Coordinates of C-alpha atoms and ligand atoms in Angstrom, one line a residue:
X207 CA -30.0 21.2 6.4
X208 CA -30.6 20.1 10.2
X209 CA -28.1 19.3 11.6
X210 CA -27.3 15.9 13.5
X211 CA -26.5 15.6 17.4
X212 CA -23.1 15.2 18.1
X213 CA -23.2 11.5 18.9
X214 CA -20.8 8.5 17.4
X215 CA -23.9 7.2 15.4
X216 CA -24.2 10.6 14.2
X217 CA -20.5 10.8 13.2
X218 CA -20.9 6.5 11.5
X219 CA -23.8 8.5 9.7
X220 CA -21.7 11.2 8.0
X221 CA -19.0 9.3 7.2
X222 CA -21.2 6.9 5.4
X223 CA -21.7 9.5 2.6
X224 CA -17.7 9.1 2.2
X225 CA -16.8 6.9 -1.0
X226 CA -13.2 5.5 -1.4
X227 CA -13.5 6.6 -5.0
X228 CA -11.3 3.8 -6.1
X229 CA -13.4 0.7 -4.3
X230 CA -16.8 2.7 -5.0
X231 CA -18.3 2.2 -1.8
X232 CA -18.5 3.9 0.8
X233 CA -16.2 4.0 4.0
X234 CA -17.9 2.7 6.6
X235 CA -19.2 -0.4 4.8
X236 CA -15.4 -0.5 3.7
X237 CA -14.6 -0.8 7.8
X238 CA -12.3 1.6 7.3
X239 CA -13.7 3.8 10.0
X240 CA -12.3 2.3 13.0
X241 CA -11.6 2.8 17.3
X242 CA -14.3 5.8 17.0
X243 CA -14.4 7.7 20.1
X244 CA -16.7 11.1 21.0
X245 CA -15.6 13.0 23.7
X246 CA -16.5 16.6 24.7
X247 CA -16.7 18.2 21.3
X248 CA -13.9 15.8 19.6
X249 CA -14.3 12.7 17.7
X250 CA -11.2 10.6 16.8
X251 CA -10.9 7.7 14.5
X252 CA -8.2 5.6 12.6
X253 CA -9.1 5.8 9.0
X254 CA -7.5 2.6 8.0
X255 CA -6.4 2.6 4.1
X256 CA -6.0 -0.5 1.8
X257 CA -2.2 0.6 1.8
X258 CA 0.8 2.9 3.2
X259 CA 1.1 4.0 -0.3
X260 CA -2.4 5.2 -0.9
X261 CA -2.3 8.6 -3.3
X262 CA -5.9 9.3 -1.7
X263 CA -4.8 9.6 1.4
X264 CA -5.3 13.9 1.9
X265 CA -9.0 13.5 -0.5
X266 CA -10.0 10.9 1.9
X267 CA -9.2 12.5 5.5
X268 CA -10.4 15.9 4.0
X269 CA -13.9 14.4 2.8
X270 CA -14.0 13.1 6.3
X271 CA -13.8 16.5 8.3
X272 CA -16.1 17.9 5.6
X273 CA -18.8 15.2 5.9
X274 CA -18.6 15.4 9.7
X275 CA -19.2 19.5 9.4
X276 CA -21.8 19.2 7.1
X277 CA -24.0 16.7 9.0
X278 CA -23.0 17.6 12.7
X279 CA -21.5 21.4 12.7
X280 CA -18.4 23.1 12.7
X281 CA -17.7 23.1 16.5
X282 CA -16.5 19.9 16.0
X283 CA -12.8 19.0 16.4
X284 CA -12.2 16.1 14.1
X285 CA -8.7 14.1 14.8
X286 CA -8.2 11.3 12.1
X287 CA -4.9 9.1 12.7
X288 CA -4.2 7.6 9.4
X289 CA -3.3 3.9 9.6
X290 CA -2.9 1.2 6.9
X291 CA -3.7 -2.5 7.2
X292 CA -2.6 -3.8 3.5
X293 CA -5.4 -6.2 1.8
X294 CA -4.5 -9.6 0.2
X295 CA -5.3 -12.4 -1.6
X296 CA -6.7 -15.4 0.0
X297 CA -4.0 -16.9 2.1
X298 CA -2.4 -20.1 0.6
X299 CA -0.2 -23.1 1.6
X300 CA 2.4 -21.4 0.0
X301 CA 4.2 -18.0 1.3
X302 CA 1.1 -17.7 3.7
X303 CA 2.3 -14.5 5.5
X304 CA 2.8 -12.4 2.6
X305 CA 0.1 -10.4 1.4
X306 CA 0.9 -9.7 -2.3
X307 CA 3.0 -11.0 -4.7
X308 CA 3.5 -8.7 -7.7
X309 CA 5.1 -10.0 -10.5
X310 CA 7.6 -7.0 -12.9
X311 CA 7.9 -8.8 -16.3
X312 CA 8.5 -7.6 -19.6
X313 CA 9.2 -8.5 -23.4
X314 CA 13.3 -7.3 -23.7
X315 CA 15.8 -7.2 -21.7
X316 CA 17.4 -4.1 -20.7
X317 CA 14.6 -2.0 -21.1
X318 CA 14.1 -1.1 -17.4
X319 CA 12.6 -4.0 -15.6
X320 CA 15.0 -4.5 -12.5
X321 CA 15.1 -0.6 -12.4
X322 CA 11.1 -0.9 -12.1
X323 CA 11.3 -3.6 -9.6
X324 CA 13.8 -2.3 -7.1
X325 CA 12.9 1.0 -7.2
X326 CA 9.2 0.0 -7.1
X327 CA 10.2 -1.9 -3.9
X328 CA 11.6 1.0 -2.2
X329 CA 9.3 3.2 -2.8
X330 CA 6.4 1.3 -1.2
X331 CA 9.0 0.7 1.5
X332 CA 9.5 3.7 2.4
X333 CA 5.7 4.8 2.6
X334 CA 6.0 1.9 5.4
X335 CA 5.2 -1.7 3.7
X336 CA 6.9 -4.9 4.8
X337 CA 8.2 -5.0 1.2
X338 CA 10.5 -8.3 -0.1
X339 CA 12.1 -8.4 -3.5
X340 CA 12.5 -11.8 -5.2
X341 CA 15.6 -11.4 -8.1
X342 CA 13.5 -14.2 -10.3
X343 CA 15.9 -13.2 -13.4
X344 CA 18.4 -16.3 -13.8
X345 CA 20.1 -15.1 -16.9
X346 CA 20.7 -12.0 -16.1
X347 CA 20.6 -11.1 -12.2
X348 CA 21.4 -7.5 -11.6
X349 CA 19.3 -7.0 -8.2
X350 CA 22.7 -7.8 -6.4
X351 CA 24.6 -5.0 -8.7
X352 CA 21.9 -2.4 -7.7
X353 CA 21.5 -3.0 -4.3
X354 CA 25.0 -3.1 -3.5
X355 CA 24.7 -6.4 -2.3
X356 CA 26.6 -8.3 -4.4
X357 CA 29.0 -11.0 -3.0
X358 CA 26.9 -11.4 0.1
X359 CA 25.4 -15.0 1.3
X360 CA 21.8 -14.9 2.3
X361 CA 22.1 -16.9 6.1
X362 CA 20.3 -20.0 6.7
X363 CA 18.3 -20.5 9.6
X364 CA 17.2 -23.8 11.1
X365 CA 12.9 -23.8 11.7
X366 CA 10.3 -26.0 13.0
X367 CA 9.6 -26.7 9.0
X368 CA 13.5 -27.6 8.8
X369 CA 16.5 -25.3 6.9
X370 CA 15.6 -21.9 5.5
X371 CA 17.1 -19.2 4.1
X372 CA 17.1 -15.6 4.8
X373 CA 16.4 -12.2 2.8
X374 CA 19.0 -10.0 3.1
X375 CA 17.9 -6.7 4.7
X376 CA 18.7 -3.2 2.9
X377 CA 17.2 -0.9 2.6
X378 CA 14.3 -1.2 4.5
X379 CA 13.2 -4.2 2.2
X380 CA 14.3 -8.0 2.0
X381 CA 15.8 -8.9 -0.9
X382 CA 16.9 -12.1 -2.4
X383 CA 18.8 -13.1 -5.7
X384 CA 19.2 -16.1 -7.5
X385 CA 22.3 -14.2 -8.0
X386 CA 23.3 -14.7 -4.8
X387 CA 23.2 -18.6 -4.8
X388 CA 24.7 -19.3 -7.8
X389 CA 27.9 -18.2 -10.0
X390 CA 27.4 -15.6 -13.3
X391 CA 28.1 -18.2 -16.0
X392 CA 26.2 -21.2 -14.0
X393 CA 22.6 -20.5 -15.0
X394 CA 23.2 -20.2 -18.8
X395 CA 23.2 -23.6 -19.5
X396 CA 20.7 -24.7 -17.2
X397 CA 17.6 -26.2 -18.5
X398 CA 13.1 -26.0 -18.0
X399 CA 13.3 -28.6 -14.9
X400 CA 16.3 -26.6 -12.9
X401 CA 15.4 -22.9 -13.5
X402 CA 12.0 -24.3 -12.3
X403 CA 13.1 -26.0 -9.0
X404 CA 15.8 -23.1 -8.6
X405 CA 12.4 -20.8 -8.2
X406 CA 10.8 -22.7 -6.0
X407 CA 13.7 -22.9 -3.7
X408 CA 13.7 -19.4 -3.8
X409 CA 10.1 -18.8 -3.1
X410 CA 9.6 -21.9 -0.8
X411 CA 12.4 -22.5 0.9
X412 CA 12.9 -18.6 2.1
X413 CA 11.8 -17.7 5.8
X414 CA 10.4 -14.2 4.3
X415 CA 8.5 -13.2 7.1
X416 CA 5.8 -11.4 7.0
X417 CA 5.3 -9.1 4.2
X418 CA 2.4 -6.4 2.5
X419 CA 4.1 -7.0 -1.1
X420 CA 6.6 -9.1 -2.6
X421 CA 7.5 -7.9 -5.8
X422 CA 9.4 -10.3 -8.3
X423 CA 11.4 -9.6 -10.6
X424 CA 11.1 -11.4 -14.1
X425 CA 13.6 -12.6 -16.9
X426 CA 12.4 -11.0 -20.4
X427 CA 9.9 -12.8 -22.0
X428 CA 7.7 -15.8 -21.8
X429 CA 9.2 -18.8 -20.2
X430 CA 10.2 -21.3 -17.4
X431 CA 10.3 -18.9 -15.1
X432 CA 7.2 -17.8 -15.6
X433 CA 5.1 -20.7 -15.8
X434 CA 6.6 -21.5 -12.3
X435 CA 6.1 -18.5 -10.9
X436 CA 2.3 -18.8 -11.9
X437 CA 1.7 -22.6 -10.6
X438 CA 3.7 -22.2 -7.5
X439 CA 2.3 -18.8 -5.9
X440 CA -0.9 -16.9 -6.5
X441 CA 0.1 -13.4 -7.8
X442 CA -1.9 -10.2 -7.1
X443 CA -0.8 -9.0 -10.6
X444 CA 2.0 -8.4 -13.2
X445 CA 3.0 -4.9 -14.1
X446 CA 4.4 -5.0 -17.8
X447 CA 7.7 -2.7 -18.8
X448 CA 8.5 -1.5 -22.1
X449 CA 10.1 1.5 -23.6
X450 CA 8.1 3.3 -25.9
X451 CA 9.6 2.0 -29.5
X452 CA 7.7 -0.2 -31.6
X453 CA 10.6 -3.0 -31.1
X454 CA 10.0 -3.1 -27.8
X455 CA 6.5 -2.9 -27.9
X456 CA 5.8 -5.7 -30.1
X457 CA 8.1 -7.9 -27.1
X458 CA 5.7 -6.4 -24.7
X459 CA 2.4 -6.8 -25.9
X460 CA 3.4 -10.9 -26.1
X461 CA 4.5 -11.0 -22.1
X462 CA 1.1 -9.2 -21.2
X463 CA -0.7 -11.5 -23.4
X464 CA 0.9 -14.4 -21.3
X465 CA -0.6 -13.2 -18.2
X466 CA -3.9 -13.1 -19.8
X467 CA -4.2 -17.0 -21.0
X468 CA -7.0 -18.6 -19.3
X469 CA -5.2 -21.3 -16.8
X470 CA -2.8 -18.8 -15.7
X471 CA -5.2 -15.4 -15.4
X472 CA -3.1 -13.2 -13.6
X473 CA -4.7 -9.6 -13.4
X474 CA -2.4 -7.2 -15.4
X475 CA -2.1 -4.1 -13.0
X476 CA -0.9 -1.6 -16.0
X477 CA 2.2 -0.5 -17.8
X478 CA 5.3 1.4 -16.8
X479 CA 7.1 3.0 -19.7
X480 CA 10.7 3.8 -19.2
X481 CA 13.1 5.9 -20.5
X482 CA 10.2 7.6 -21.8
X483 CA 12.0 11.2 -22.4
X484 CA 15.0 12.8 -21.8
X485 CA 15.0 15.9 -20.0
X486 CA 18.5 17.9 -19.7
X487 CA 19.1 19.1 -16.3
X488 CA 20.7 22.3 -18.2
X489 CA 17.7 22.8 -20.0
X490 CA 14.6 23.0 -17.8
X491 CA 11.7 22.5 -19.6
X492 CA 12.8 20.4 -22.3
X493 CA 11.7 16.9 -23.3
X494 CA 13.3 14.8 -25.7
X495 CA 11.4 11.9 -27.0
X496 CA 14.2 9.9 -28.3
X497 CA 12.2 6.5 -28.4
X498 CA 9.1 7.8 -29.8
X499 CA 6.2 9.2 -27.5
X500 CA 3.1 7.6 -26.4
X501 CA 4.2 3.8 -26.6
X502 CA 3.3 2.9 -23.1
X503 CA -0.2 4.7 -23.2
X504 CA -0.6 2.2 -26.8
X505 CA 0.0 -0.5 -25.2
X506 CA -2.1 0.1 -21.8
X507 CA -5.2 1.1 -24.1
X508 CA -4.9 -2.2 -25.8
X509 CA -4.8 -4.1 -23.3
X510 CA -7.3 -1.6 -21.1
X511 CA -5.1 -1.0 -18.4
X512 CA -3.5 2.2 -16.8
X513 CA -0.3 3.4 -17.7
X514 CA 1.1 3.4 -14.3
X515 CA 4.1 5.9 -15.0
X516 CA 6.2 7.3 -17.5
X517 CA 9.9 7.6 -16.1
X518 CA 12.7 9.6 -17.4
X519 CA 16.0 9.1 -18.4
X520 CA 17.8 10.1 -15.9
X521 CA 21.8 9.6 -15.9
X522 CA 22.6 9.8 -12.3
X523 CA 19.9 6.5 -12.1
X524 CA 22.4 4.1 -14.1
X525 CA 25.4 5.6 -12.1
X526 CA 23.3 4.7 -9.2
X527 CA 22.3 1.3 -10.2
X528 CA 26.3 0.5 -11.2
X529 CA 27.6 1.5 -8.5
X530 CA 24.8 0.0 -6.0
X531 CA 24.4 3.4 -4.5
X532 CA 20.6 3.3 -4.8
X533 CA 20.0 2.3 -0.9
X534 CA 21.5 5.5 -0.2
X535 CA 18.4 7.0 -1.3
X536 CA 20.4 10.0 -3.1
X537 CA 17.8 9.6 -6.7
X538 CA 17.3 13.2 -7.9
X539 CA 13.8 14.6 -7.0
X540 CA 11.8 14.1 -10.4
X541 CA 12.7 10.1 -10.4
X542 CA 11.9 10.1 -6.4
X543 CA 8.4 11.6 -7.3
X544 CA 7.8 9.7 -10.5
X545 CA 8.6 6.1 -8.8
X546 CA 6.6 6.9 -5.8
X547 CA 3.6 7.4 -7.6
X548 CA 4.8 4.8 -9.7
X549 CA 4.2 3.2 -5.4
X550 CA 1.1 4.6 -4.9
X551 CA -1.0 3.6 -8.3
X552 CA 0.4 0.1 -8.2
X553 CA -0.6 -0.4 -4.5
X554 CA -4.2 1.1 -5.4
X555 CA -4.5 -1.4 -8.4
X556 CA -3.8 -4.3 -5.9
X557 CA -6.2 -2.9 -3.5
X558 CA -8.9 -2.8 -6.1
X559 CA -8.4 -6.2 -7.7
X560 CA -8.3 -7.5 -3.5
X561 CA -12.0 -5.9 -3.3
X562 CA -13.0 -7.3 -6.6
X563 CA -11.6 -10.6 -5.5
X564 CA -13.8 -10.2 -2.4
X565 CA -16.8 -9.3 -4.0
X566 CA -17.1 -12.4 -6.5
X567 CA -16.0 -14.8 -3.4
X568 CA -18.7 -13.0 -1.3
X569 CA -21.1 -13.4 -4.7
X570 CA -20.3 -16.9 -5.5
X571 CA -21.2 -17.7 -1.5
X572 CA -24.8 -16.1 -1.3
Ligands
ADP607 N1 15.1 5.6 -16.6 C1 16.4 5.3 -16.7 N2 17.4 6.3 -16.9 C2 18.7 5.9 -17.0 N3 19.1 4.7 -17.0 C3 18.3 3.7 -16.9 C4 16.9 3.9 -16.8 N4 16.2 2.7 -16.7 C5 17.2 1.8 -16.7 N5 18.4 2.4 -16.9 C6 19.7 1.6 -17.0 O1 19.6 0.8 -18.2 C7 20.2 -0.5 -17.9 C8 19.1 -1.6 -18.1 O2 18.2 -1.4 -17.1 P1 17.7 -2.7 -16.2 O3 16.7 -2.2 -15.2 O4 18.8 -3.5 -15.8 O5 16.8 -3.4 -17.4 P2 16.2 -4.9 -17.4 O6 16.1 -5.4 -16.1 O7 14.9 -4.8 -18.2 O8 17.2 -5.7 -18.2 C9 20.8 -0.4 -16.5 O9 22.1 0.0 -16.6 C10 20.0 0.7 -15.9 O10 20.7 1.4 -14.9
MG608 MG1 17.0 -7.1 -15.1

């Protein structure tokens, strides 16, 4: 093949054969390629991902430098600097700075959701977000518990728009509890009309700054809560928890449903099934399926969705989560790797259902 001179169109050129093989289109039309500069026999650009959290992050930069060799030569020193300017929904009235607002719901309790959501959140945190966490669960609030934050007051601040509260900072995330406002045995007898203002408070009445992703963490089921959550904010998506026995399932497959009824169409962004084996430190190599095997990957076919991870059973996790240790960042390596993926898949799903929200706004207007 001849080869191109060495000239920034020439470079615009070759990377224009690069797809993001998640967005299917190519990189350049993506404006992903950006601050191009040729000097001498170097080129430099920021390749600017949809997110922090991107798994593609070594296929991309590496089909770069390959593109740029194959249409301009190998003398060329290529420098990429790998940057990340998070997508989002349209901006609203409500919560304007924050990006995305990812909803963790699922159809029983104590299957795993709060683990999901606060470990979720610090993952993407630590790949370098602006990540919040909203403790949504008024029955049962354990955010507090596994944050070590319990017993703390969020502080008020006085703005232009009047009294706000404040996230409390751990972590490297903002986090905020309706556990934090109100007393263990309160919420139990409260009714639709205050769990519903109680939300909004939350959501509306918080000073949460600027943030990529604020993930929300659900009560079980299908309720108040929900309906709320749905009218008050627009979510990116809902990721659905379940364990993989049929009991649990059967819970599941109705929250998911939920998301799908027409006036509240909230994009389901896949499943996360928990506790999904046990593996015995003492025994490496072994897998015991004590809930069954292959419930999570069930209920993402049904609903055509990905199974965003399958996480262990991991003892040290719940002594973590009792003891609010989990800030510390001490989880053993195979639950650090399986929640950052756990990071990386969910902040490519919201990426892609961004661009697909783009392309039928940009449709609907020409
Ligand atoms: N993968 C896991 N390995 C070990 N313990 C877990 C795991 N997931 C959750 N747990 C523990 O199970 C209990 C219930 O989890 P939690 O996240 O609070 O569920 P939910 O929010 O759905 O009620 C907690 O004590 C938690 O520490
Ligand atoms: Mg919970």
């Amino acid at each position: 093949m001849e080869k191109l001179p060495f000239t920034a169109e020439s470079v615009l050129r070759a990377l224009s054969y690069v797809d993001d093989p998640d967005l299917k289109k190519d990189i350049v039309s993506l404006n992903m390629v950006q601050d191009l500069h040729v000097s001498g026999n170097e080129v430099s650009f920021r390749l600017v991902l949809t997110t922090p959290a991107c798994p593609l992050k070594e296929v991309l930069t590496r089909a770069c430098e390959n593109a740029i060799r194959q249409f301009i030569g190998d003398q060329v020193s290529v420098q990429i600097k790998v940057d990340a300017e998070v997508t989002g929904r349209k901006p609203t009235a409500v919560l304007p700075q924050v990006k995305n607002i990812v909803a963790i719901a699922s159809g029983k309790g104590g299957v795993g959701k709060s683990t999901v959501a606060v470990n979720l959140a610090l993952a993407l945190a630590h790949e370098g977000a602006r990540v919040g966490l909203l403790d949504a669960d008024i029955y049962g609030p354990s955010v507090p518990t596994m944050l070590g934050i319990k017993g703390q007051r969020p502080p008020v601040v006085e703005l232009e728009a009047g009294l706000r509260m404040k996230p409390i900072p751990v972590a490297g995330i903002s986090a905020l509890s309706i556990g934090l406002l109100i007393e263990d045995a309160q919420a139990v007898v409260w009714r639709g009309p205050m769990v519903s203002s109680a939300l909004r408070q939350l959501v509306s009445d918080c000073d949460w700054g600027e943030l990529d992703y604020l993930i929300v963490d659900l009560p079980p089921g299908t309720g108040d809560i929900h309906l709320t959550l749905v009218q008050t904010v627009p979510l990116s998506g809902a990721v659905i928890v379940t364990t993989p026995q049929e009991v649990a399932l059967a819970d599941a497959r109705k929250a998911a449903a939920m998301f799908r009824i027409k006036p509240i169409s909230v994009p389901i962004l896949g499943v996360v099934e928990n506790m999904s084996f046990f593996a015995p430190p003492e025994l490496p190599g072994r897998r015991y399926y004590l809930f069954g095997k292959g419930g999570g990957k069930k209920l993402a076919d049904e609903f055509q969705v990905p199974l965003l991870a399958e996480i262990p059973m991991v003892e040290q996790l719940r002594e973590l989560e009792d003891e609010g240790n989990l800030p510390d960042g001490s989880l053993p390596e195979d639950l650090r790797r399986a929640f950052a993926e756990l990071a990386g898949e969910v902040a490519r799903q919201i990426a892609m259902q961004n661009a697909l929200l783009r392309q039928t706004v940009e449709s609907e207007v020409s």
